mmCIF file of C-alpha atoms in Angstrom:
data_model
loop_
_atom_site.group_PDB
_atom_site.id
_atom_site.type_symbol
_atom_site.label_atom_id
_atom_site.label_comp_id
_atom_site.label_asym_id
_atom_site.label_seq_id
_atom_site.Cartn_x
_atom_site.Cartn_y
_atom_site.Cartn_z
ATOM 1 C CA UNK A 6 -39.262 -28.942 34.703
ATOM 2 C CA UNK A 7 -37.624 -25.454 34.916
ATOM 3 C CA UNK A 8 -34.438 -26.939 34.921
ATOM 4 C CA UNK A 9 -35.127 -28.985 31.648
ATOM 5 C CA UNK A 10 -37.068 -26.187 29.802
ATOM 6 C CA UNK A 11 -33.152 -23.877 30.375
ATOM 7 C CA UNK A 12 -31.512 -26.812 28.976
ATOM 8 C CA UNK A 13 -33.524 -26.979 25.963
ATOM 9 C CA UNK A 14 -33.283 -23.425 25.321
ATOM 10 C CA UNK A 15 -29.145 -23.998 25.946
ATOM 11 C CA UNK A 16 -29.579 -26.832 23.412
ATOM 12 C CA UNK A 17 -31.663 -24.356 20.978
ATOM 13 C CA UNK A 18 -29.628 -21.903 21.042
ATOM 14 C CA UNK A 19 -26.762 -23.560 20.372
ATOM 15 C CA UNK A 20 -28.053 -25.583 17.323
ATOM 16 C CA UNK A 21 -29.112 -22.433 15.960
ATOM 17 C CA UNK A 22 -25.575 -20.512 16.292
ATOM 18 C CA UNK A 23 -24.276 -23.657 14.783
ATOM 19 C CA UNK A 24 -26.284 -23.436 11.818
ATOM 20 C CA UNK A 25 -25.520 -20.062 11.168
ATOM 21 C CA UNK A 26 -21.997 -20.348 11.205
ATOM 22 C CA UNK A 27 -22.931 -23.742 9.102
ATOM 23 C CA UNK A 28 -24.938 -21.164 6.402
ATOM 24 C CA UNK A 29 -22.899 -19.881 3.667
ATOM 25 C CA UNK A 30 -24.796 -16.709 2.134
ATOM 26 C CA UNK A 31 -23.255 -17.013 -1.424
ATOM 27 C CA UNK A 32 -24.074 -21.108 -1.325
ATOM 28 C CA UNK A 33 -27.537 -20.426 -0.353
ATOM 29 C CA UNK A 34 -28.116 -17.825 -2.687
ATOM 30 C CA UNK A 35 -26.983 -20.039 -5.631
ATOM 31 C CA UNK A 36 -29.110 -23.206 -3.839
ATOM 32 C CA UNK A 37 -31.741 -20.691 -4.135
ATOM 33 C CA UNK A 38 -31.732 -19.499 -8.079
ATOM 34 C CA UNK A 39 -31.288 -23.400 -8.685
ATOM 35 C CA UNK A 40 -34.307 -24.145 -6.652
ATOM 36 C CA UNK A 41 -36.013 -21.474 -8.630
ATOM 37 C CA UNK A 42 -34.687 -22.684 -12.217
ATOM 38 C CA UNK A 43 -36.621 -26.074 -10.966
ATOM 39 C CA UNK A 44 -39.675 -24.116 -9.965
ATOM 40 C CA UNK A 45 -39.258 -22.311 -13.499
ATOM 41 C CA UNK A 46 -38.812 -26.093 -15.174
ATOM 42 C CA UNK A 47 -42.189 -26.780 -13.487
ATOM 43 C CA UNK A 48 -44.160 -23.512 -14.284
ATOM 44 C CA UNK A 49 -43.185 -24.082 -17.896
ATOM 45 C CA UNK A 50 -44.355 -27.592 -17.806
ATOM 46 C CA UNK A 51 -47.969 -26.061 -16.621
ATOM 47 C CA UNK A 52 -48.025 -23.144 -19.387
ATOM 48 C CA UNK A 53 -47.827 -26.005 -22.110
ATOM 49 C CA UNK A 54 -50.351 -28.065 -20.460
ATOM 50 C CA UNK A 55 -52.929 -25.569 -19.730
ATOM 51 C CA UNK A 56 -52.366 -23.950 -23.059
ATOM 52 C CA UNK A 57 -52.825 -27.178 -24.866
ATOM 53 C CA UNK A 58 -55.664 -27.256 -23.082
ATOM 54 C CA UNK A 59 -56.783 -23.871 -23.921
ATOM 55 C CA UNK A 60 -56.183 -25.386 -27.801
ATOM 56 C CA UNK A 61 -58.257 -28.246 -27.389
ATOM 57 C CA UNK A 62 -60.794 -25.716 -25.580
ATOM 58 C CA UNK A 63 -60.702 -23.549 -28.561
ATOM 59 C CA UNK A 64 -61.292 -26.471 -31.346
ATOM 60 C CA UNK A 65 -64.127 -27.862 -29.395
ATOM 61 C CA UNK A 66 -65.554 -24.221 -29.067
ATOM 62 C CA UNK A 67 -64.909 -24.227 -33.225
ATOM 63 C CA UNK A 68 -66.028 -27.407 -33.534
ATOM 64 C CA UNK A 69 -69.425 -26.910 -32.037
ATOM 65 C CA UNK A 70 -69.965 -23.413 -33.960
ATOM 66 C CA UNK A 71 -69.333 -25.859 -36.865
ATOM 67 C CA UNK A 72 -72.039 -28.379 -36.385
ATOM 68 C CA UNK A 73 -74.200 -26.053 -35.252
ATOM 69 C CA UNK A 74 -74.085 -24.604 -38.898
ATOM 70 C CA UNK A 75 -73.547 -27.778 -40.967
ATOM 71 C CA UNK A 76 -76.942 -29.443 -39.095
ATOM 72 C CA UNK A 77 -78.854 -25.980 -39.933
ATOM 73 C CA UNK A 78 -77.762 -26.271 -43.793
ATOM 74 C CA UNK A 79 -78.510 -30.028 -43.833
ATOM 75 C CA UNK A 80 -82.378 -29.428 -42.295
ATOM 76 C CA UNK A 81 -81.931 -26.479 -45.244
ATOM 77 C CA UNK A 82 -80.894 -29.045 -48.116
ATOM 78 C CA UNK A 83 -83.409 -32.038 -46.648
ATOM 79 C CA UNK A 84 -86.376 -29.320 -47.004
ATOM 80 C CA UNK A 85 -85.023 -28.684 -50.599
ATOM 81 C CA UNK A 86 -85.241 -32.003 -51.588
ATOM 82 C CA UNK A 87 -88.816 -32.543 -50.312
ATOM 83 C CA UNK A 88 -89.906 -29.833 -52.750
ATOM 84 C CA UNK A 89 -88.091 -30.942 -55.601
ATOM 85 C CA UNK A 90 -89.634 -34.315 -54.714
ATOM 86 C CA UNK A 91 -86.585 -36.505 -54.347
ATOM 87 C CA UNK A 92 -87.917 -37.466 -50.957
ATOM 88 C CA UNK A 93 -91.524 -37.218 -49.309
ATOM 89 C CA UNK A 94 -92.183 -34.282 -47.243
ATOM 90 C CA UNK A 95 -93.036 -36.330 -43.981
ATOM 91 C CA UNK A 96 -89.710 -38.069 -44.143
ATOM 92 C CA UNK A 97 -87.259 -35.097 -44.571
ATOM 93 C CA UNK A 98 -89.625 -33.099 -42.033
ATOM 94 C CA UNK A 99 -88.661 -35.579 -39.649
ATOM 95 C CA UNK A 100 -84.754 -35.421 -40.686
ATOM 96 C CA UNK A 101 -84.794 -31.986 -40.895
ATOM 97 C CA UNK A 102 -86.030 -31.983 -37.330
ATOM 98 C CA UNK A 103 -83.334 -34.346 -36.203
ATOM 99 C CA UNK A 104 -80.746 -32.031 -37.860
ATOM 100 C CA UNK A 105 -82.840 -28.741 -35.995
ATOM 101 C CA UNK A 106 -82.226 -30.594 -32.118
ATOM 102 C CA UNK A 107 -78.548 -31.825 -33.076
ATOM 103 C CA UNK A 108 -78.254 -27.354 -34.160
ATOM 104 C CA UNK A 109 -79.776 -26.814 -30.838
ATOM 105 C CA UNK A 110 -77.180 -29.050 -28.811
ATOM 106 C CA UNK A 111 -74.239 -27.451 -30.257
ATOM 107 C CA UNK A 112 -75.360 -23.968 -29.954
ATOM 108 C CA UNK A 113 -76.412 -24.817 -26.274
ATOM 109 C CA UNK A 114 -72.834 -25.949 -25.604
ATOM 110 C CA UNK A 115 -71.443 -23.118 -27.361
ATOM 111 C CA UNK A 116 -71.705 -20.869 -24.231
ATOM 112 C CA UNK A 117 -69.910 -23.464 -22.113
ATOM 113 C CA UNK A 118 -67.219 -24.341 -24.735
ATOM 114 C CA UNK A 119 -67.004 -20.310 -24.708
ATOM 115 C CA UNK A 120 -66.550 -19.553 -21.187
ATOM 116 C CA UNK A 121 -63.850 -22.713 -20.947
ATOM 117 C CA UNK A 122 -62.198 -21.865 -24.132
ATOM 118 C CA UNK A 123 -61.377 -17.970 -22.188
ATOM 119 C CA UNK A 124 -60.804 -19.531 -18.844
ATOM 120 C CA UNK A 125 -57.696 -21.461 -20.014
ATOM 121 C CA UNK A 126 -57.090 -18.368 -22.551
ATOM 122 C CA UNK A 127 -56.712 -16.496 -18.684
ATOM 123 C CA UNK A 128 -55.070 -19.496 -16.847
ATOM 124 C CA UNK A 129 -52.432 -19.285 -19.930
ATOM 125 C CA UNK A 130 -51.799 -15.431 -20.213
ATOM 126 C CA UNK A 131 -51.131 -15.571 -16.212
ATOM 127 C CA UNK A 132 -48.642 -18.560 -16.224
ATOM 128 C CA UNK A 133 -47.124 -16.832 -19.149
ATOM 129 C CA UNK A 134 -46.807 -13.727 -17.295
ATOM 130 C CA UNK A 135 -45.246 -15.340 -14.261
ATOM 131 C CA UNK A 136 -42.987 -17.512 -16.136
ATOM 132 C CA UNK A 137 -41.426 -14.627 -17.796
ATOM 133 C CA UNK A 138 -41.303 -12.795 -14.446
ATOM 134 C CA UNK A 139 -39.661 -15.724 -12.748
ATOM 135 C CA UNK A 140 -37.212 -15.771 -15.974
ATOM 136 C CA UNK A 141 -36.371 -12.337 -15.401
ATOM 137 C CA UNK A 142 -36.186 -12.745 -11.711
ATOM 138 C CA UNK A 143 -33.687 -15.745 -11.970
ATOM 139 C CA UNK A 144 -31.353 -14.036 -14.737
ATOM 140 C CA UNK A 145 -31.168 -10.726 -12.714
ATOM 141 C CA UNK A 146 -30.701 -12.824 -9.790
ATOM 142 C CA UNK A 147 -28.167 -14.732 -11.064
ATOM 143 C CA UNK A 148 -26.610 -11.984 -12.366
ATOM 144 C CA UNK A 149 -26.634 -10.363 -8.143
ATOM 145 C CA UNK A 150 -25.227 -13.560 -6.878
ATOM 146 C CA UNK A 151 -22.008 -13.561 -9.496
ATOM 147 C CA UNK A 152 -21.586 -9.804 -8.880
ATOM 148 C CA UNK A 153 -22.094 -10.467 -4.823
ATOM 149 C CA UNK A 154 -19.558 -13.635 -4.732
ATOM 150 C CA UNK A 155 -16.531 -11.571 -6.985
ATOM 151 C CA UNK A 156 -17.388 -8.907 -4.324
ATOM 152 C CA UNK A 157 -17.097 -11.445 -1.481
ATOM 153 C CA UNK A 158 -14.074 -12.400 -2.778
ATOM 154 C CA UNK A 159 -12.517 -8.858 -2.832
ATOM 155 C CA UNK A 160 -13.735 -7.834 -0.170
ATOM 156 C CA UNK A 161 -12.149 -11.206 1.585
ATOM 157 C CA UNK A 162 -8.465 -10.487 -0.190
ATOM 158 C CA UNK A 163 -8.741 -7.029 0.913
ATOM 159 C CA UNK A 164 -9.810 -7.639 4.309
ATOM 160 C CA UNK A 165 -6.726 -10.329 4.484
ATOM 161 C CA UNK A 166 -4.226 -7.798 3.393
ATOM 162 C CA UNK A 167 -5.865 -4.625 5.493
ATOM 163 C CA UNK A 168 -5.169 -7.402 8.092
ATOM 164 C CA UNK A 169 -1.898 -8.197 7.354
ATOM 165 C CA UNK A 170 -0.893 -4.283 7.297
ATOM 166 C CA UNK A 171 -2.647 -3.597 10.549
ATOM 167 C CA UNK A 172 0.135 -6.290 12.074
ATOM 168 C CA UNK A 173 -2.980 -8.645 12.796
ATOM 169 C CA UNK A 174 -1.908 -11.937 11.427
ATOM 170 C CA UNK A 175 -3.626 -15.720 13.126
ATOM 171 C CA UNK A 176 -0.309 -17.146 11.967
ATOM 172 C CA UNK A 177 2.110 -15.174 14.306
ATOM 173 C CA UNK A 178 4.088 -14.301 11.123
ATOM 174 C CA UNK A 179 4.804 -11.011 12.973
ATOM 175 C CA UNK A 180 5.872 -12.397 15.862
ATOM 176 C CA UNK A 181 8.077 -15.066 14.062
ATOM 177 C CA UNK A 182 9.623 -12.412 12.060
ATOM 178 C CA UNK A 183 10.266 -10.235 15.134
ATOM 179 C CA UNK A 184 12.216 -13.430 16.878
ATOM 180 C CA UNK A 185 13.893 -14.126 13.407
ATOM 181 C CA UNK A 186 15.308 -10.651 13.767
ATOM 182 C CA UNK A 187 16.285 -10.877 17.657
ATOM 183 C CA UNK A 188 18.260 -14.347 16.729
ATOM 184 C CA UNK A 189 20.251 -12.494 13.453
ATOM 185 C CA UNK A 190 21.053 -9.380 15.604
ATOM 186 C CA UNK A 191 22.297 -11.585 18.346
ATOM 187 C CA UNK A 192 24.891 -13.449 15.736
ATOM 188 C CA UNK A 193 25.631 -9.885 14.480
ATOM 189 C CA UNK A 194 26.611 -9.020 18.287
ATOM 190 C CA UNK A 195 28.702 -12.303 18.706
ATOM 191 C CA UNK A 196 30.220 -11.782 15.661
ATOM 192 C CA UNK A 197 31.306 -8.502 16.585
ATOM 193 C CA UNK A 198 32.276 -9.506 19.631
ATOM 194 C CA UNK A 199 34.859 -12.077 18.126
ATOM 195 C CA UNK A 200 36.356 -9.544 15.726
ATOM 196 C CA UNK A 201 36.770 -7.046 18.955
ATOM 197 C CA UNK A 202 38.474 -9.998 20.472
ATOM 198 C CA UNK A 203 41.088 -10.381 17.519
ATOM 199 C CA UNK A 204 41.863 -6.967 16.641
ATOM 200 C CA UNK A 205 42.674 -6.765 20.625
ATOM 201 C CA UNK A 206 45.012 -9.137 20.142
ATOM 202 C CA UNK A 207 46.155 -8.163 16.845
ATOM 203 C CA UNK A 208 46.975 -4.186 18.763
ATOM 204 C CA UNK A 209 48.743 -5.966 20.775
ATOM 205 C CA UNK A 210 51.482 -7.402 18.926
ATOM 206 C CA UNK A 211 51.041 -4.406 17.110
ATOM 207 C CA UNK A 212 52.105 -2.308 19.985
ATOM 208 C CA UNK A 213 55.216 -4.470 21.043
ATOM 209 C CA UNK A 214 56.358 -4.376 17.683
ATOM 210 C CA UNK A 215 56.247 -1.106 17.512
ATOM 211 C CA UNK A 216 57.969 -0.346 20.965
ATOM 212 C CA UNK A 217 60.562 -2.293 19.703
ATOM 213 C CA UNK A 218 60.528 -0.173 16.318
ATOM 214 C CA UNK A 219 60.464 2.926 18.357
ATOM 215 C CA UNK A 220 63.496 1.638 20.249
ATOM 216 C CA UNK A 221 65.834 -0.187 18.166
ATOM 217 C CA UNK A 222 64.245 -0.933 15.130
ATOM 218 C CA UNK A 223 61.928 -3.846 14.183
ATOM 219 C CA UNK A 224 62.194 -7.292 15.647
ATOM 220 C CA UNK A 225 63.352 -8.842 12.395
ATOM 221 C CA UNK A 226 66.044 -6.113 11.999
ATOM 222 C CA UNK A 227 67.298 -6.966 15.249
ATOM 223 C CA UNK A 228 67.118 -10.372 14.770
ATOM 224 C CA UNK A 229 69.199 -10.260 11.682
ATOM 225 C CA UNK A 230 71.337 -7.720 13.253
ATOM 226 C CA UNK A 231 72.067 -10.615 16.077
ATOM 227 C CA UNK A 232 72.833 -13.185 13.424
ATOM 228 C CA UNK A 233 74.903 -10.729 11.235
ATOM 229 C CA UNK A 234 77.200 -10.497 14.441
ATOM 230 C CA UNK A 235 77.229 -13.928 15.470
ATOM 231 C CA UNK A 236 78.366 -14.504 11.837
ATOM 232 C CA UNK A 237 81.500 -11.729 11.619
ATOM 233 C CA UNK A 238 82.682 -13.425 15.192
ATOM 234 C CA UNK A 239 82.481 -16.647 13.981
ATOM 235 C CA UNK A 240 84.565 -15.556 10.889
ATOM 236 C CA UNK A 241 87.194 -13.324 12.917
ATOM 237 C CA UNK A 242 87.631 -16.714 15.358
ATOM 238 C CA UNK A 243 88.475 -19.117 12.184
ATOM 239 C CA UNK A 244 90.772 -16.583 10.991
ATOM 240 C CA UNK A 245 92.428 -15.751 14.193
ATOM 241 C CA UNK A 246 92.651 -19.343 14.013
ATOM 242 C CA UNK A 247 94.009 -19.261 10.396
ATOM 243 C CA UNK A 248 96.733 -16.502 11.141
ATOM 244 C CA UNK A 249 97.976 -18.982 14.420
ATOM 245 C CA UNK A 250 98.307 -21.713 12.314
ATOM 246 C CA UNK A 251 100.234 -19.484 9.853
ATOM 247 C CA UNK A 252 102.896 -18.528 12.839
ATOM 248 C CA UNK A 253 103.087 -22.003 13.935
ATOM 249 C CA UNK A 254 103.870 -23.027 10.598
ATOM 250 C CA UNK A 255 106.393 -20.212 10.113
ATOM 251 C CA UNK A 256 108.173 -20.589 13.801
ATOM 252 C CA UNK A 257 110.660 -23.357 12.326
ATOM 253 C CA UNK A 258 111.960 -21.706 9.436
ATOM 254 C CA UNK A 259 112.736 -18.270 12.175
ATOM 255 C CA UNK A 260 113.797 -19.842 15.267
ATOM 256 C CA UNK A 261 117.032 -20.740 14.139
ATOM 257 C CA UNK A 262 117.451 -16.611 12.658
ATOM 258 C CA UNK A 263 116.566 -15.474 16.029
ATOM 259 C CA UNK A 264 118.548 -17.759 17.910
ATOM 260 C CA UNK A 265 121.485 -17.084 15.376
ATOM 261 C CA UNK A 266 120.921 -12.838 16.236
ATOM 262 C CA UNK A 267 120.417 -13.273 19.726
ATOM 263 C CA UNK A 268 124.288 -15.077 20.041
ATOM 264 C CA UNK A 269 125.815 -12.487 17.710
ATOM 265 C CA UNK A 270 124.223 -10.011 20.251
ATOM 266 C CA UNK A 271 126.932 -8.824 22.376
ATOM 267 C CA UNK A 272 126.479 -8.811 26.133
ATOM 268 C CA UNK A 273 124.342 -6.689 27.988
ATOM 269 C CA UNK A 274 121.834 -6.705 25.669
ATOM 270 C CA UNK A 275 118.774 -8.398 26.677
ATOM 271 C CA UNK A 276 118.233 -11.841 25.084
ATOM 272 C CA UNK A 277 115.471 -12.461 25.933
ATOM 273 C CA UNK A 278 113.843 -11.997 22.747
ATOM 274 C CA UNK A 279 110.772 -14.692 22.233
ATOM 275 C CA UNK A 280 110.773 -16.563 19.059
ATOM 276 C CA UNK A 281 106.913 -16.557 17.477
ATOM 277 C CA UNK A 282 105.559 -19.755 18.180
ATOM 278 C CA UNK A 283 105.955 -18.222 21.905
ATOM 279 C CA UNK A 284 104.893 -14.716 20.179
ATOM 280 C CA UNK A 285 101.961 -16.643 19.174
ATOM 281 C CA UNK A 286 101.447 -18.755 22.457
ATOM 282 C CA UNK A 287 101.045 -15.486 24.149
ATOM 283 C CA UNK A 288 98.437 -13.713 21.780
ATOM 284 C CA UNK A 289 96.779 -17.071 22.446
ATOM 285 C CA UNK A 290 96.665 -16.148 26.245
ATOM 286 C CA UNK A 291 95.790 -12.682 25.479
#
């Protein structure tokens, strides 16, 4: 039994935290003042029945002070008629009577219609009374519960942004922002990293350029430099060649002068004197 008695307080207690996370303070508030407006509906209902009550309270009341009057007047005229001699005096005695008790009733229920008549008169003033308090009541009320909810709801933006600047956020935002940052400094470090890498490289050829600068001008200089001398070779060769030719061509037209000088020669004298094809054939050699 003990152990089922915990259980249904367990169960209790939970049904009850559930409902109170379940309650909505603004939602029953407004459930509330529309409950009321139908308990207003019905009290207003009641003030027009017990009031038209009250009316029909206060004609009856009227109505009785009437008779009571009209049957004294009629006993009055019946009597009046006896002594003019229009009727006998034994017959309107007795209708004069009958008018006298029918008096008599109404002002007997006079007292009742009376105390009726200011009961409802009460019964009305008091539901009149509450109605307008439970007007009043609603409007202010209603007026507490807008005022309340446009202060829930600033006070519910505020608390979300107070949140949001305390760094408390349900929705990691911080923490996503805070990897979002990690991730674009670490392509800001690679990125770096690569230009270090290329302007390495870049000093590099920078610097063997500029040995070779510092020693015998700049690579391309040199390089045309090479070809410039390559070139005048080239060109000394083919005329070298050219001026050969030239002497080779030549040699048949002076052979025959040399030979013819070196017989006039007299003796003694050396003869050997080479003719220029041989001049040439030699420079050849050379």
């Amino acid at each position: 039994m003990g152990f089922f008695k915990r259980l249904f307080r367990i169960g209790k207690a939970e049904v009850n935290d559930a409902i109170e996370k379940l309650e909505d303070p603004i939602k029953m508030t407004e459930q509330g003042i529309r409950d009321m407006e139908v308990d207003l509906d019905k009290s207003i209902r009641a003030l027009a029945e017990v009031r038209a009550t009250c009316v029909r309270a206060k004609n009856e009341l009227d109505a009785a002070k009437q008779n009571a009057t009209d049957y004294e007047n009629k006993a009055i005229m019946l009597l009046k008629r006896a002594e003019s001699g229009v009727i006998s005096n034994s017959e309107a005695d007795r209708l004069a009577t009958m008018a006298l008790q029918k008096k008599s009733e109404n002002v007997q229920n006079i007292p009742v219609l009376q105390a009726n008549y200011d009961k409802y008169c009460a019964a009305v003033a008091k539901l009149e009374e509450s109605v307008k308090k439970l007007q009043t009541n609603i409007s202010k009320w209603k007026n507490e519960a807008k005022m309340l909810k446009a202060r829930a709801k600033v006070s519910e933006a505020t608390a979300n942004v107070n949140k949001q600047l305390a760094g408390i956020d349900s929705s990691d935002t911080i923490a996503m922002l805070e990897r979002m940052k990690e991730k674009v400094e670490q392509q800001e470090a690679l990125s770096d990293s690569y230009l270090e890498i290329a302007e390495h490289k870049v000093g590099d050829d920078m610097a063997i350029d500029n040995a070779l600068e510092s020693t015998g001008g700049s690579l391309a200089a040199s390089s045309e430099l090479m070809a410039l001398k390559a070139k005048m070779n080239s060109a000394n060769a083919i005329e070298t060649k050219v001026e050969g030719n030239k002497a080779i061509s030549n040699s048949s037209v002076s052979d025959l002068d040399l030979l013819k000088q070196q017989m006039a020669q007299p003796e003694g004298v050396d003869k050997n004197i080479s003719t220029p094809q041989q001049q040439a054939d030699s420079m050849t050699q050379e």
